[in-house]
PDB file of C-alpha atoms in Angstrom:
ATOM      1  CA  GLY A   1      -9.986  29.160  36.159  1.00 64.00           C
ATOM      2  CA  LEU A   2     -13.167  27.535  35.139  1.00 64.00           C
ATOM      3  CA  ASP A   3     -13.787  29.715  32.083  1.00 71.00           C
ATOM      4  CA  ASP A   4     -10.264  29.022  30.811  1.00 72.00           C
ATOM      5  CA  ALA A   5     -10.754  25.267  31.200  1.00 67.00           C
ATOM      6  CA  ASP A   6     -14.090  25.484  29.395  1.00 69.00           C
ATOM      7  CA  ASN A   7     -12.505  27.499  26.568  1.00 75.00           C
ATOM      8  CA  ARG A   8      -9.635  25.013  26.229  1.00 74.00           C
ATOM      9  CA  LEU A   9     -12.093  22.144  26.055  1.00 70.00           C
ATOM     10  CA  GLY A  10     -14.185  23.930  23.449  1.00 77.00           C
ATOM     11  CA  GLY A  11     -11.071  24.539  21.381  1.00 79.00           C
ATOM     12  CA  ALA A  12      -9.995  20.912  21.755  1.00 73.00           C
ATOM     13  CA  LEU A  13     -13.435  19.691  20.644  1.00 75.00           C
ATOM     14  CA  VAL A  14     -13.472  21.938  17.583  1.00 84.00           C
ATOM     15  CA  LEU A  15      -9.922  20.906  16.693  1.00 81.00           C
ATOM     16  CA  THR A  16     -10.723  17.214  17.155  1.00 73.00           C
ATOM     17  CA  PHE A  17     -13.849  17.470  15.001  1.00 81.00           C
ATOM     18  CA  ALA A  18     -12.020  19.404  12.264  1.00 86.00           C
ATOM     19  CA  VAL A  19      -9.090  16.973  12.218  1.00 78.00           C
ATOM     20  CA  THR A  20     -11.425  13.959  12.178  1.00 76.00           C
ATOM     21  CA  LEU A  21     -13.511  15.361   9.309  1.00 84.00           C
ATOM     22  CA  ALA A  22     -10.432  16.362   7.297  1.00 86.00           C
ATOM     23  CA  THR A  23      -8.929  12.926   7.923  1.00 79.00           C
ATOM     24  CA  ALA A  24     -12.088  11.171   6.749  1.00 82.00           C
ATOM     25  CA  ILE A  25     -12.150  13.232   3.550  1.00 90.00           C
ATOM     26  CA  VAL A  26      -8.481  12.606   2.797  1.00 88.00           C
ATOM     27  CA  LEU A  27      -8.840   8.907   3.588  1.00 85.00           C
ATOM     28  CA  ALA A  28     -11.876   8.666   1.321  1.00 92.00           C
ATOM     29  CA  VAL A  29      -9.925  10.182  -1.575  1.00 93.00           C
ATOM     30  CA  TRP A  30      -6.859   8.005  -0.919  1.00 89.00           C
ATOM     31  CA  SER A  31      -8.973   4.873  -0.520  1.00 91.00           C
ATOM     32  CA  TYR A  32     -10.862   5.554  -3.738  1.00 94.00           C
ATOM     33  CA  ARG A  33      -7.660   6.116  -5.714  1.00 92.00           C
ATOM     34  CA  THR A  34      -5.907   3.104  -4.245  1.00 90.00           C
ATOM     35  CA  THR A  35      -8.794   0.682  -4.747  1.00 92.00           C
ATOM     36  CA  SER A  36      -9.350   2.016  -8.274  1.00 93.00           C
ATOM     37  CA  ASN A  37      -5.736   1.152  -9.027  1.00 90.00           C
ATOM     38  CA  GLY A  38      -6.309  -2.308  -7.533  1.00 89.00           C
ATOM     39  CA  GLN A  39      -9.414  -2.706  -9.660  1.00 91.00           C
ATOM     40  CA  THR A  40      -7.366  -1.811 -12.748  1.00 91.00           C
ATOM     41  CA  ARG A  41      -4.950  -4.616 -11.809  1.00 87.00           C
ATOM     42  CA  GLY A  42      -7.877  -7.050 -11.634  1.00 89.00           C
ATOM     43  CA  ALA A  43      -8.865  -7.007  -7.950  1.00 90.00           C
ATOM     44  CA  ARG A  44     -12.584  -7.361  -7.286  1.00 93.00           C
ATOM     45  CA  VAL A  45     -13.178  -4.265  -5.151  1.00 94.00           C
ATOM     46  CA  SER A  46     -15.565  -1.364  -4.910  1.00 95.00           C
ATOM     47  CA  PRO A  47     -13.747   1.992  -4.915  1.00 95.00           C
ATOM     48  CA  GLY A  48     -17.009   3.724  -3.970  1.00 95.00           C
ATOM     49  CA  LEU A  49     -17.449   1.488  -0.941  1.00 95.00           C
ATOM     50  CA  ALA A  50     -13.805   1.979   0.034  1.00 94.00           C
ATOM     51  CA  ALA A  51     -14.293   5.758  -0.033  1.00 95.00           C
ATOM     52  CA  GLY A  52     -17.786   5.829   1.438  1.00 95.00           C
ATOM     53  CA  GLY A  53     -16.912   3.427   4.248  1.00 93.00           C
ATOM     54  CA  TRP A  54     -15.246   6.299   6.120  1.00 90.00           C
ATOM     55  CA  PHE A  55     -18.645   7.965   6.518  1.00 90.00           C
ATOM     56  CA  ILE A  56     -20.651   4.928   7.678  1.00 90.00           C
ATOM     57  CA  PRO A  57     -21.079   4.863  11.465  1.00 87.00           C
ATOM     58  CA  ILE A  58     -19.465   1.705  12.870  1.00 91.00           C
ATOM     59  CA  GLY A  59     -18.612   0.740   9.286  1.00 90.00           C
ATOM     60  CA  TRP A  60     -15.590   3.044   9.437  1.00 87.00           C
ATOM     61  CA  TYR A  61     -13.939   0.360  11.558  1.00 92.00           C
ATOM     62  CA  PHE A  62     -13.982  -2.322   8.853  1.00 93.00           C
ATOM     63  CA  VAL A  63     -15.634  -1.449   5.492  1.00 94.00           C
ATOM     64  CA  SER A  64     -12.807   0.524   3.879  1.00 91.00           C
ATOM     65  CA  PHE A  65     -10.123  -1.697   5.391  1.00 93.00           C
ATOM     66  CA  SER A  66     -11.770  -4.757   3.863  1.00 93.00           C
ATOM     67  CA  GLN A  67     -11.843  -3.120   0.432  1.00 93.00           C
ATOM     68  CA  LEU A  68      -8.187  -2.093   0.749  1.00 91.00           C
ATOM     69  CA  ARG A  69      -7.161  -5.650   1.594  1.00 91.00           C
ATOM     70  CA  LYS A  70      -9.110  -6.891  -1.437  1.00 91.00           C
ATOM     71  CA  ALA A  71      -7.376  -4.272  -3.602  1.00 90.00           C
ATOM     72  CA  MET A  72      -4.059  -5.914  -2.775  1.00 86.00           C
ATOM     73  CA  GLY A  73      -5.273  -8.939  -4.732  1.00 81.00           C
ATOM     74  CA  GLY A  74      -2.994 -11.273  -2.798  1.00 78.00           C
ATOM     75  CA  ARG A  75       0.033  -9.063  -3.427  1.00 76.00           C
ATOM     76  CA  GLY A  76       2.275  -7.689  -0.730  1.00 71.00           C
ATOM     77  CA  ASP A  77       1.952  -7.726   3.039  1.00 74.00           C
ATOM     78  CA  ALA A  78      -1.354  -6.596   4.537  1.00 80.00           C
ATOM     79  CA  ALA A  79       0.237  -6.039   7.982  1.00 84.00           C
ATOM     80  CA  ALA A  80       0.372  -2.264   7.476  1.00 84.00           C
ATOM     81  CA  VAL A  81      -3.376  -2.224   6.830  1.00 89.00           C
ATOM     82  CA  GLY A  82      -3.883  -4.208  10.042  1.00 90.00           C
ATOM     83  CA  TRP A  83      -1.752  -1.815  12.099  1.00 90.00           C
ATOM     84  CA  TRP A  84      -3.591   1.135  10.601  1.00 90.00           C
ATOM     85  CA  GLN A  85      -6.968  -0.437  11.338  1.00 92.00           C
ATOM     86  CA  GLY A  86      -5.950  -1.225  14.926  1.00 93.00           C
ATOM     87  CA  LEU A  87      -4.673   2.294  15.591  1.00 91.00           C
ATOM     88  CA  TRP A  88      -7.767   3.782  13.952  1.00 89.00           C
ATOM     89  CA  VAL A  89     -10.032   1.778  16.262  1.00 92.00           C
ATOM     90  CA  VAL A  90      -7.996   2.694  19.364  1.00 91.00           C
ATOM     91  CA  ALA A  91      -7.886   6.396  18.382  1.00 88.00           C
ATOM     92  CA  THR A  92     -11.614   6.690  17.751  1.00 86.00           C
ATOM     93  CA  VAL A  93     -12.521   4.724  20.885  1.00 88.00           C
ATOM     94  CA  ALA A  94     -10.099   6.875  22.917  1.00 86.00           C
ATOM     95  CA  SER A  95     -11.818   9.961  21.547  1.00 81.00           C
ATOM     96  CA  GLY A  96     -15.207   8.642  22.619  1.00 82.00           C
ATOM     97  CA  VAL A  97     -13.881   7.773  26.073  1.00 83.00           C
ATOM     98  CA  ALA A  98     -12.303  11.231  26.398  1.00 80.00           C
ATOM     99  CA  LEU A  99     -15.665  12.832  25.760  1.00 75.00           C
ATOM    100  CA  GLN A 100     -17.057  10.875  28.713  1.00 77.00           C
ATOM    101  CA  LEU A 101     -14.302  11.954  31.153  1.00 70.00           C
ATOM    102  CA  PHE A 102     -16.284  14.974  32.248  1.00 66.00           C
ATOM    103  CA  ASP A 103     -19.250  14.411  34.529  1.00 64.00           C
ATOM    104  CA  ASP A 104     -21.629  17.342  34.195  1.00 66.00           C
ATOM    105  CA  ASP A 105     -23.120  16.756  37.632  1.00 66.00           C
ATOM    106  CA  LEU A 106     -24.579  20.031  38.895  1.00 67.00           C
ATOM    107  CA  ASP A 107     -23.332  19.379  42.456  1.00 75.00           C
ATOM    108  CA  GLN A 108     -19.656  19.701  41.513  1.00 74.00           C
ATOM    109  CA  THR A 109     -17.383  22.382  42.903  1.00 79.00           C
ATOM    110  CA  PRO A 110     -15.630  24.689  40.447  1.00 77.00           C
ATOM    111  CA  SER A 111     -12.379  22.817  41.166  1.00 80.00           C
ATOM    112  CA  GLU A 112     -13.986  19.475  40.290  1.00 78.00           C
ATOM    113  CA  VAL A 113     -15.411  20.933  37.092  1.00 75.00           C
ATOM    114  CA  SER A 114     -12.009  22.384  36.177  1.00 76.00           C
ATOM    115  CA  ASP A 115     -10.316  19.024  36.844  1.00 78.00           C
ATOM    116  CA  GLY A 116     -12.908  17.195  34.751  1.00 77.00           C
ATOM    117  CA  LEU A 117     -12.491  19.597  31.847  1.00 77.00           C
ATOM    118  CA  ARG A 118      -8.697  19.262  32.090  1.00 79.00           C
ATOM    119  CA  ASN A 119      -8.943  15.458  32.050  1.00 79.00           C
ATOM    120  CA  GLN A 120     -11.240  15.580  29.063  1.00 79.00           C
ATOM    121  CA  SER A 121      -8.882  17.923  27.203  1.00 79.00           C
ATOM    122  CA  VAL A 122      -5.907  15.647  27.909  1.00 83.00           C
ATOM    123  CA  GLY A 123      -7.912  12.649  26.707  1.00 82.00           C
ATOM    124  CA  LEU A 124      -8.742  14.431  23.457  1.00 81.00           C
ATOM    125  CA  VAL A 125      -5.086  15.329  22.923  1.00 84.00           C
ATOM    126  CA  VAL A 126      -4.110  11.669  23.428  1.00 86.00           C
ATOM    127  CA  ALA A 127      -6.808  10.589  20.959  1.00 84.00           C
ATOM    128  CA  THR A 128      -5.539  13.151  18.437  1.00 83.00           C
ATOM    129  CA  VAL A 129      -1.957  11.876  18.783  1.00 88.00           C
ATOM    130  CA  LEU A 130      -3.219   8.329  18.210  1.00 88.00           C
ATOM    131  CA  LEU A 131      -5.089   9.563  15.134  1.00 82.00           C
ATOM    132  CA  ALA A 132      -1.870  11.123  13.837  1.00 84.00           C
ATOM    133  CA  ALA A 133      -0.062   7.797  14.366  1.00 87.00           C
ATOM    134  CA  ALA A 134      -2.880   6.004  12.536  1.00 86.00           C
ATOM    135  CA  THR A 135      -2.435   8.462   9.665  1.00 82.00           C
ATOM    136  CA  ILE A 136       1.257   7.578   9.401  1.00 86.00           C
ATOM    137  CA  PHE A 137       0.318   3.909   9.169  1.00 85.00           C
ATOM    138  CA  ALA A 138      -2.373   4.849   6.646  1.00 85.00           C
ATOM    139  CA  MET A 139       0.245   6.332   4.343  1.00 84.00           C
ATOM    140  CA  ARG A 140       2.396   3.211   4.660  1.00 84.00           C
ATOM    141  CA  ALA A 141      -0.567   0.895   4.151  1.00 85.00           C
ATOM    142  CA  LEU A 142      -1.836   2.728   1.099  1.00 84.00           C
ATOM    143  CA  ARG A 143       1.633   2.635  -0.441  1.00 83.00           C
ATOM    144  CA  ALA A 144       1.762  -1.117   0.203  1.00 82.00           C
ATOM    145  CA  VAL A 145      -1.677  -1.651  -1.337  1.00 83.00           C
ATOM    146  CA  ASP A 146      -0.882   0.561  -4.314  1.00 80.00           C
ATOM    147  CA  ASP A 147       2.661  -0.746  -4.961  1.00 76.00           C
ATOM    148  CA  PRO A 148       2.688  -1.915  -8.589  1.00 61.00           C
ATOM    149  CA  THR A 149       6.058  -3.658  -8.108  1.00 66.00           C
ATOM    150  CA  SER A 150       4.855  -6.259  -5.598  1.00 58.00           C
ATOM    151  CA  GLY A 151       3.654  -9.370  -7.312  1.00 53.00           C
ATOM    152  CA  PRO A 152       1.216 -12.068  -6.153  1.00 52.00           C
TER     153      PRO A 152
END
């Protein structure tokens, strides 16, 4: 019943936080490496800003992506970076919305509380799937940015 729903939600929140933190760390490392390679090829970028942008509230929506586009130095197709950025925004917004799906009104019946916790858990799962999709596009985008064979 209610305790099970609460436990599932707690597990979903811990999993979502752990996946988000791990993703930010991996993205910071990838972004640093990729922009450093771009800098070596002559692009005017900041690898530190590309890596650190993942830890700047609100900045995680545009700071690192901007540096990655600059690292391309006019080479290749930046569409993969755009798709990644779009999915990243949708995934993180969906996660925030999912957290708001439960109304902690004290006048709720146990059934209403259980339904709210279920809805919130489903929302977090959807946000996590979107984050996984964004990660797939991240791998493609970083390969495109880092591809030494694409010329200007």
